[in-house]
Short mmCIF file of C-alpha atoms in Angstrom, two decimals:
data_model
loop_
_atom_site.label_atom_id
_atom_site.label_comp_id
_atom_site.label_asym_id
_atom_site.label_seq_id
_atom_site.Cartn_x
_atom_site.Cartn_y
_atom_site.Cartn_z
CA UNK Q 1 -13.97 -1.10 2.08
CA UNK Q 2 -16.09 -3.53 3.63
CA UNK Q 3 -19.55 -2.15 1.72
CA UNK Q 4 -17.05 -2.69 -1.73
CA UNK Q 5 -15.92 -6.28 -0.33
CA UNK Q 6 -19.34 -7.44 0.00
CA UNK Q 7 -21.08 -6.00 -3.32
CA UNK Q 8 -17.85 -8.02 -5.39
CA UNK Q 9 -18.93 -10.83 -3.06
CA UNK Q 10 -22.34 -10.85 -4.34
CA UNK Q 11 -21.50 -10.30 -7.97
CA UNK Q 12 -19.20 -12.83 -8.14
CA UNK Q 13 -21.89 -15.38 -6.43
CA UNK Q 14 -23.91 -14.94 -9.53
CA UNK Q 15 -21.11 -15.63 -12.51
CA UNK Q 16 -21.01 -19.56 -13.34
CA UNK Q 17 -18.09 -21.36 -15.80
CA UNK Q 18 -19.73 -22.83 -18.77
CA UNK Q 19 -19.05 -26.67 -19.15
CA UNK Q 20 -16.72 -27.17 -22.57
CA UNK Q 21 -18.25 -28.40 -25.63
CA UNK Q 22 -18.08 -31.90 -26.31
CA UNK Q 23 -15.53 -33.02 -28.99
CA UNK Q 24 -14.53 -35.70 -31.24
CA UNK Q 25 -11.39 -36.41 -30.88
CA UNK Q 26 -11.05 -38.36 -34.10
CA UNK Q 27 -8.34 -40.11 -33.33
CA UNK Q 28 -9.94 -44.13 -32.90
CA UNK Q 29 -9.09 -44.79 -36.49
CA UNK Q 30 -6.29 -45.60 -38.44
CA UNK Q 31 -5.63 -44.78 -41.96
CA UNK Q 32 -3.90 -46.57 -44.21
CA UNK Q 33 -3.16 -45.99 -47.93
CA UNK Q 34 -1.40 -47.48 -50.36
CA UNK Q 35 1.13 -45.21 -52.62
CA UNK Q 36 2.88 -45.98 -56.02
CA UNK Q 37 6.82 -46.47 -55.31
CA UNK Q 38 7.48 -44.63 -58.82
CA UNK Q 39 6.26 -41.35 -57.86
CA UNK Q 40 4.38 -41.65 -54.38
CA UNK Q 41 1.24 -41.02 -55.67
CA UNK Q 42 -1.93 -42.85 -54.37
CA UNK Q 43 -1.96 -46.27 -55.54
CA UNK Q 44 -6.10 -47.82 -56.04
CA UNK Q 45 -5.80 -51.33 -55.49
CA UNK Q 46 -8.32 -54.07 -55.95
CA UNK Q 47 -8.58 -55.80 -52.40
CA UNK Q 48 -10.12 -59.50 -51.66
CA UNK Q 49 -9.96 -58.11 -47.85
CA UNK Q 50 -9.15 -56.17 -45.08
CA UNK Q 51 -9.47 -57.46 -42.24
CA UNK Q 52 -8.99 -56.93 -38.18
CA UNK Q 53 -8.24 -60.40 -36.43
CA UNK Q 54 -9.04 -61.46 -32.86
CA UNK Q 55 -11.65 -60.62 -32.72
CA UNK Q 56 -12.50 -60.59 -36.71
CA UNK Q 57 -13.84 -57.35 -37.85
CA UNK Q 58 -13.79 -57.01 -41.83
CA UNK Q 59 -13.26 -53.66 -43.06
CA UNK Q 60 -13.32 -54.17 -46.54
CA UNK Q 61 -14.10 -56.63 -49.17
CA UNK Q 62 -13.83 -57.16 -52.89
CA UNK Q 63 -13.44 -53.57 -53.58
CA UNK Q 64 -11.10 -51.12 -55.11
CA UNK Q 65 -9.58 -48.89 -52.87
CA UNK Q 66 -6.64 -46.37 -52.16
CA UNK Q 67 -7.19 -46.62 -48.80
CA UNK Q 68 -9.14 -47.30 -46.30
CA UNK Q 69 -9.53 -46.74 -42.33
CA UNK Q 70 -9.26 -49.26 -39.46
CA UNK Q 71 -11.33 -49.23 -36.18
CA UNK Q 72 -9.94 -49.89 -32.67
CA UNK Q 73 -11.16 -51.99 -30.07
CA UNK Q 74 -11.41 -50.05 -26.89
CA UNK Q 75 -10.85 -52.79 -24.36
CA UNK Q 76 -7.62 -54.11 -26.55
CA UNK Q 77 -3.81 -52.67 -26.95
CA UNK Q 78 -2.84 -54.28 -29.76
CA UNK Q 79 -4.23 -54.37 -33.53
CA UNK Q 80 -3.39 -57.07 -36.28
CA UNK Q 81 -3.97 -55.84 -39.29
CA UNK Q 82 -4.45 -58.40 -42.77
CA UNK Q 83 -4.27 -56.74 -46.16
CA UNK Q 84 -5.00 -59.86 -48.87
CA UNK Q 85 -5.33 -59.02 -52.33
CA UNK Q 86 -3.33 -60.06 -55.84
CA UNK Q 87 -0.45 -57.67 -55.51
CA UNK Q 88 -0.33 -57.71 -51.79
CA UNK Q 89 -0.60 -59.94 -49.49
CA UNK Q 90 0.46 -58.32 -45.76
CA UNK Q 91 -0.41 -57.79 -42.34
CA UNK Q 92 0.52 -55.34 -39.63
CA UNK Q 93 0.65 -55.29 -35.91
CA UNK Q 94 0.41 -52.26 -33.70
CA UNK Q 95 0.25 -51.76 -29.90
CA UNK Q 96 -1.37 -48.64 -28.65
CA UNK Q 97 -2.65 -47.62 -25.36
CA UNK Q 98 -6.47 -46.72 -24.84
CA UNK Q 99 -8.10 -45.10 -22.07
CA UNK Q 100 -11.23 -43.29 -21.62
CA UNK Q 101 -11.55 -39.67 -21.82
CA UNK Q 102 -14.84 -37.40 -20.63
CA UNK Q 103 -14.82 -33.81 -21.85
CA UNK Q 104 -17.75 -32.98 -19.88
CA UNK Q 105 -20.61 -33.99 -17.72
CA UNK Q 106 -23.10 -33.44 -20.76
CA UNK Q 107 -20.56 -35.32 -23.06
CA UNK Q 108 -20.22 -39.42 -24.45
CA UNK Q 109 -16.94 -40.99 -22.75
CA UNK Q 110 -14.56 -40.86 -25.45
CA UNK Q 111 -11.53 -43.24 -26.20
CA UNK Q 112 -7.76 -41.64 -26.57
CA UNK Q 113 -5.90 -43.84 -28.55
CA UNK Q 114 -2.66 -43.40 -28.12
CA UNK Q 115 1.19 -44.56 -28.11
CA UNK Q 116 1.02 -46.41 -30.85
CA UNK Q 117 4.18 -48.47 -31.63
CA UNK Q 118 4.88 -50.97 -35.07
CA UNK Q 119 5.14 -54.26 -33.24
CA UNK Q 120 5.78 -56.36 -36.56
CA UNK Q 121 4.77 -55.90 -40.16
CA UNK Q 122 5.27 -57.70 -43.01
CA UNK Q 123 5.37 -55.18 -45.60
CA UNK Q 124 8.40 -54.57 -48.14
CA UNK Q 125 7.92 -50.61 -47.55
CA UNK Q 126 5.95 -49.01 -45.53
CA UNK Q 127 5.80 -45.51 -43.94
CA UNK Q 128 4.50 -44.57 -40.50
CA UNK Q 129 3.14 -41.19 -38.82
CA UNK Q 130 1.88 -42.95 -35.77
CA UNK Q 131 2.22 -38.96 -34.44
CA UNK Q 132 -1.08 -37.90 -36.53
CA UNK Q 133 -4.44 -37.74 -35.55
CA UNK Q 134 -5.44 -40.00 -37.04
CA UNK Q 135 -1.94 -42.52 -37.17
CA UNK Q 136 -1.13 -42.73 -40.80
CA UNK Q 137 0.17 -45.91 -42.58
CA UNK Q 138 1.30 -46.10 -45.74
CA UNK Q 139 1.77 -48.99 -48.11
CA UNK Q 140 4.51 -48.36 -50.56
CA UNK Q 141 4.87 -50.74 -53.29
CA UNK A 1 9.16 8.52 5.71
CA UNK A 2 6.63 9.35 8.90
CA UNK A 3 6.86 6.85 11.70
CA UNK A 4 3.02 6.27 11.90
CA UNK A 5 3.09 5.44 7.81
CA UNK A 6 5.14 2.04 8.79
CA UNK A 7 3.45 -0.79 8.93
CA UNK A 8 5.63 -3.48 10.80
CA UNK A 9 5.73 -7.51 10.14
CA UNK A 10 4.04 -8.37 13.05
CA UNK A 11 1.92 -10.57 14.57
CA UNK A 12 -2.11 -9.13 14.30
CA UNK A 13 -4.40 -12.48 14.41
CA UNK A 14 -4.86 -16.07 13.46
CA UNK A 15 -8.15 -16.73 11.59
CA UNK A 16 -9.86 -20.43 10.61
CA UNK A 17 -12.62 -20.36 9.03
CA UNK A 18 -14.51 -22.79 6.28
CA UNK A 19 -14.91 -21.95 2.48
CA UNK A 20 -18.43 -21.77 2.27
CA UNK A 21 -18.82 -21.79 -1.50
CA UNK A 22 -18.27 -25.44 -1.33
CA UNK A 23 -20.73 -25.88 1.45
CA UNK A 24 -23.06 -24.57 -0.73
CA UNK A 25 -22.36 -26.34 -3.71
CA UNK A 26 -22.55 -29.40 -1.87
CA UNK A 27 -25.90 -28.47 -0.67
CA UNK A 28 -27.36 -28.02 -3.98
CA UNK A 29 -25.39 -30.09 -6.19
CA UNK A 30 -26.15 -34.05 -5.84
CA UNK A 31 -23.46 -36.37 -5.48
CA UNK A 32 -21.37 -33.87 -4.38
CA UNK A 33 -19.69 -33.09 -0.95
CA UNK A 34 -16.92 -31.06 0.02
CA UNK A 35 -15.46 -29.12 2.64
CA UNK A 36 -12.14 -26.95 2.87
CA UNK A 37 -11.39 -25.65 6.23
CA UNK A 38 -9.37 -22.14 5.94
CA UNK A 39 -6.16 -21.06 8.31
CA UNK A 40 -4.24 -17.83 8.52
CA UNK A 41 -1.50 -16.26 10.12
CA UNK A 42 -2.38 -12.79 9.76
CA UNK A 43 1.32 -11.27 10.17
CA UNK A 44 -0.08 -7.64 9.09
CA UNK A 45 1.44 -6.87 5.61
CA UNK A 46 1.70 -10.91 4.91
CA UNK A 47 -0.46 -13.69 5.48
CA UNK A 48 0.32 -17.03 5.75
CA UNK A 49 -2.39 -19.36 4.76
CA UNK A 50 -2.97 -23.08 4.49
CA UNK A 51 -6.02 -24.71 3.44
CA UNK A 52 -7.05 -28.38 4.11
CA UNK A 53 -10.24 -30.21 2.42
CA UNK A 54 -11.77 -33.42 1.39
CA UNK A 55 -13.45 -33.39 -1.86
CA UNK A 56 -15.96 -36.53 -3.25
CA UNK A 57 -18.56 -36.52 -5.82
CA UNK A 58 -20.48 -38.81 -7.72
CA UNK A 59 -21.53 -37.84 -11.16
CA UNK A 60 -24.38 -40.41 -12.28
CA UNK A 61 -25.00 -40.35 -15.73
CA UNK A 62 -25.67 -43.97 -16.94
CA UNK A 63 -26.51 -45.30 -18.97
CA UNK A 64 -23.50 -43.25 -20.50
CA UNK A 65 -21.13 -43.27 -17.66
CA UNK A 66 -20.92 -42.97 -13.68
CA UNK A 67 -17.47 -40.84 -12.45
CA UNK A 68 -16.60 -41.23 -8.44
CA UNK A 69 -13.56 -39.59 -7.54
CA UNK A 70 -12.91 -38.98 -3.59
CA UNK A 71 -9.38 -37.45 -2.51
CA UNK A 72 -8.02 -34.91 0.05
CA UNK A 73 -5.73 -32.09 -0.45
CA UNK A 74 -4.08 -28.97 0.33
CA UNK A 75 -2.92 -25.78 -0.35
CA UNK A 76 0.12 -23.77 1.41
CA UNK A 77 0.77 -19.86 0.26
CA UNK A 78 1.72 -16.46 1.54
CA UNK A 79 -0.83 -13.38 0.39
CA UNK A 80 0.55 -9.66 0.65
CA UNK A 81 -1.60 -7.35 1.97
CA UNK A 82 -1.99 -3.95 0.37
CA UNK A 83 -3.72 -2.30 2.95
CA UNK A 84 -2.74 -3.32 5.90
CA UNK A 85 -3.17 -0.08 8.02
CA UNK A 86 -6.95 -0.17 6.86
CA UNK A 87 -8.61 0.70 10.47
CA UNK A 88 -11.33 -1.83 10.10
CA UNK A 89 -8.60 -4.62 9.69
CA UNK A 90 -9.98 -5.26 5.98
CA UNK A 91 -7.18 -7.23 3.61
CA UNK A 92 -6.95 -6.58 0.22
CA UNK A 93 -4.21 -9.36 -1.50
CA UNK A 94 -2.60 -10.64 -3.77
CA UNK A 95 -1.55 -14.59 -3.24
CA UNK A 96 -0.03 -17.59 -4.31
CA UNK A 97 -0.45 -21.23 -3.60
CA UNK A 98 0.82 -24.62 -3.72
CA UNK A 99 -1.63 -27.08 -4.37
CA UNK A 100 -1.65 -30.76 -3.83
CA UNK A 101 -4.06 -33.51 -3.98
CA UNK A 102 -4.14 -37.15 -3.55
CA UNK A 103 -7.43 -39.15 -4.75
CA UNK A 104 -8.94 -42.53 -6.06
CA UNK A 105 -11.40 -41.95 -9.21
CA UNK A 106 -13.40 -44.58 -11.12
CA UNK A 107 -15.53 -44.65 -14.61
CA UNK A 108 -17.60 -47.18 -15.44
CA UNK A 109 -19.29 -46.45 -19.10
CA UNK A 110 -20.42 -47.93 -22.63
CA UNK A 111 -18.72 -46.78 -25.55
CA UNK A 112 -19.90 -46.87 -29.12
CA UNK A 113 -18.23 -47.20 -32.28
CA UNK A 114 -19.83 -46.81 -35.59
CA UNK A 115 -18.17 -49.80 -37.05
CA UNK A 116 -17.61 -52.45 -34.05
CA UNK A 117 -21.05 -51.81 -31.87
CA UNK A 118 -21.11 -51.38 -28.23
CA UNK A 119 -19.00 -51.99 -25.62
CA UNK A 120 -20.53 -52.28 -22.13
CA UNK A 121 -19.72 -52.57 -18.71
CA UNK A 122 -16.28 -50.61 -19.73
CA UNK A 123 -14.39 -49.87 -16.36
CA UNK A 124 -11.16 -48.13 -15.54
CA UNK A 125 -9.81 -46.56 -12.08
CA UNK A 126 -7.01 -44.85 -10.31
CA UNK A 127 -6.22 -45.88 -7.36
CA UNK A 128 -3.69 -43.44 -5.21
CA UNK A 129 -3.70 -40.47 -8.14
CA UNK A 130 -2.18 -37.52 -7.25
CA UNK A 131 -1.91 -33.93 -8.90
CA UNK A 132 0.03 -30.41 -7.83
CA UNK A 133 -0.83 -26.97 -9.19
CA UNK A 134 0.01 -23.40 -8.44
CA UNK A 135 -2.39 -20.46 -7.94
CA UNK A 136 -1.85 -16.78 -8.32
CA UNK A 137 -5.20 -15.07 -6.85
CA UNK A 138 -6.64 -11.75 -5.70
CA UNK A 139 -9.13 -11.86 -2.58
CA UNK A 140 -10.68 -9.63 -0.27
CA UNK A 141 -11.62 -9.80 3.50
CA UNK A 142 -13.59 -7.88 5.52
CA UNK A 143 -14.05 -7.45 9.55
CA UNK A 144 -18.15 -7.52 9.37
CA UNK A 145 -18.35 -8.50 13.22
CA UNK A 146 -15.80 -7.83 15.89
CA UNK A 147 -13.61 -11.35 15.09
CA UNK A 148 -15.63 -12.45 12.15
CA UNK A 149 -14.47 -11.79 8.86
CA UNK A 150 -15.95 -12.64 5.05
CA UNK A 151 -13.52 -13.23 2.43
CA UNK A 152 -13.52 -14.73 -1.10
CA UNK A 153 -10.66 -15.28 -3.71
CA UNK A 154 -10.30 -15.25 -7.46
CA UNK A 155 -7.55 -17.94 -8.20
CA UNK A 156 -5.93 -18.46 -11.59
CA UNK A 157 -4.69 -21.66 -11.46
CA UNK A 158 -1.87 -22.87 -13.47
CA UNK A 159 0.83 -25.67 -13.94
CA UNK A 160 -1.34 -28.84 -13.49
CA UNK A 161 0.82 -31.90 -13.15
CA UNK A 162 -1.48 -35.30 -12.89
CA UNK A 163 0.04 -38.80 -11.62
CA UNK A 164 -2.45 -41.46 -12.85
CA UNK A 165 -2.68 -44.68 -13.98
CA UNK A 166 -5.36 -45.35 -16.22
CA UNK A 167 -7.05 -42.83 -17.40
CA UNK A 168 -6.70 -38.71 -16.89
CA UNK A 169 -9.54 -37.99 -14.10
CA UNK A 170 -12.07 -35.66 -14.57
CA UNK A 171 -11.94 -33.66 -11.85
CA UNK A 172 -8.99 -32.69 -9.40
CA UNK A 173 -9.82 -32.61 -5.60
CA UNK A 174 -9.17 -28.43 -4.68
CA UNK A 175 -8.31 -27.56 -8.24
CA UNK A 176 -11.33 -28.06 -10.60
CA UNK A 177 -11.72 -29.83 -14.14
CA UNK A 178 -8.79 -31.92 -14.94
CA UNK A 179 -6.85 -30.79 -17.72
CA UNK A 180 -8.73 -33.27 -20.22
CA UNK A 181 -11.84 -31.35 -20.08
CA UNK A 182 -11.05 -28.38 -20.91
CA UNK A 183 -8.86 -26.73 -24.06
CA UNK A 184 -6.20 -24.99 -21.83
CA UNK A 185 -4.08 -26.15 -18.90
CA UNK A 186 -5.46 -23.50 -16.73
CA UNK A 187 -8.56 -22.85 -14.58
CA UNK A 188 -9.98 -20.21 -12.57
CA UNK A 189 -11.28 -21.04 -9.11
CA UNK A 190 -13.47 -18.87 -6.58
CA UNK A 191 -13.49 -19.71 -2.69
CA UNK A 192 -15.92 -17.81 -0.12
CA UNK A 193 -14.95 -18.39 3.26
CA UNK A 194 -15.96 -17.23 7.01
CA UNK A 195 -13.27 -16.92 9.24
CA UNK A 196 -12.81 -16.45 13.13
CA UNK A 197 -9.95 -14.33 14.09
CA UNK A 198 -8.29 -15.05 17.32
CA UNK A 199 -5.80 -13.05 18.86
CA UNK A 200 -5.23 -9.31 18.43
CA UNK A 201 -7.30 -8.73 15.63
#
């Protein structure tokens, strides 16, 4: 018994746990798209801009689009969102929680964004699956 | 049933001893230190066991990020002894635990997004964090010197429940990896100890 208890001991001295692989999380975007209210079908728009405010980041400009995906600030928990073009003229505002996240030693710190919540919006119709990775918004008009 | 094949409940020994695979991960792993002192109630077929340690490390890796976490914990169980008429007093067992920690952590880091740049300086920090787990584990012990014994453990560890405030730490104090580094809510955790029986042995 004791000869068996110390040749385990030894063996298991050697083994090691391998550090996880580092992963994208893909989930500091959100998409929005914009979707036909005759038959739901994606909707391409010609947009003046998109724009994040305080602090300004444009996201698109002059451009024809279905869609399009917003960044999030890290040190922020709240997003307003500006959609200006001829046939729409909106914005949206979203709280969410962010927090850093390491996978491993050998990894980037990533950002969770999470617990997202409509705050306001100004949209006629508009469809949320804030549950998704990424949060999905969509424009109905 | 023969008499002599009984083994009673009684009283055999009381051992405390150190886990010495943290001592020697703290000796060879910077920024690390840790120690987990070991106590049993050796009670022949059952073993009651506590252990008791301190747990702080330091993981520079800037300009990415620097993680410091420091915290205490513990762990209460009973083990059942399968062979507890083994004349050399060796313990083969099978164990569970209740594990508890209570620790500060802190990340300071830079983040990078492809669209908005860099963000640095980034901070966030727990401050009185506190987790519980469970442990199943097999382990071994054996007499090598009158009163001395060397032991290790195979814990599963399962059931991770995390109080924090600001972000989900990295590491646990006593338990290993937080659940946010790894893809399952479980670990597996290995302690070698020394121990000093006193009493009957």
């Amino acid at each position: 018994m004791r000869t068996l208890c110390l040749v385990i001991f030894c063996i298991l001295g050697v083994s090691c746990l391998d550090q996880p692989p580092c992963l994208d999380s893909q989930n500091n975007r959100i998409e929005i798209s914009f979707k036909s209210i005759d038959d739901n079908t994606d909707k391409t728009i010609t947009v003046d801009s998109v724009y994040v405010s305080n602090p300004l980041f444009i996201v698109e400009k002059n451009i024809d689009i279905a869609g399009t995906e917003i960044p999030l600030y890290p040190d922020m928990n709240e997003v307003l969102i500006i959609i200006e073009s001829a046939s729409l003229q909106d914005s949206i505002k979203l709280q969410y929680e962010a927090r850093p996240k390491l996978y491993s030693r050998e990894c980037d710190v990533e950002m969770i964004f999470n617990e997202f919540s409509l705050e306001y919006t100004t949209a006629d119709s508009i469809r949320l699956n804030l549950e998704l990775i990424p949060p999905q918004i969509e424009i109905v008009f | 049933m023969a008499q002599n094949d009984t083994v009673r409940i009684e009283f055999r020994s009381i051992r405390l001893g150190i886990d010495g695979f943290g001592l020697i991960r703290s000796a060879v792993t910077p920024g690390l230190s840790t120690i987990e002192f070991n106590g049993e109630l050796d009670m022949t077929k059952y073993i009651l066991a506590v252990d008791l340690g301190r747990f702080s490390q330091e993981i520079d890796s800037l300009p990415r990020y620097n993680y410091d976490i420091t915290g205490n914990y513990f762990r209460i169980g009973l083990d059942a002894n399968f062979i507890p008429k083994d004349r050399d007093g060796s313990i083969i067992a099978f164990g569970v635990r209740y594990g508890r920690a209570g620790f500060d952590d802190r990340i300071d880091y830079d983040y990078s997004d492809s669209d908005l740049g860099t963000f640095s300086g980034m901070t966030a920090f727990n401050n009185d964090a506190s987790a519980s787990w469970l442990e199943a584990h097999v382990g071994m012990k054996a007499r090598v010197y009158k009163g001395i014994w060397l032991g290790y453990r195979a814990s599963y560890k399962f059931g991770l429940n995390i109080k924090s405030s600001e972000f989900e730490p990295f590491i646990i104090p006593g338990y290993g990896p937080g659940e946010t580094n790894t893809d399952s809510d479980t670990t597996w955790g290995f302690n070698y100890y020394i121990l000093i029986g006193l009493g009957k042995n």
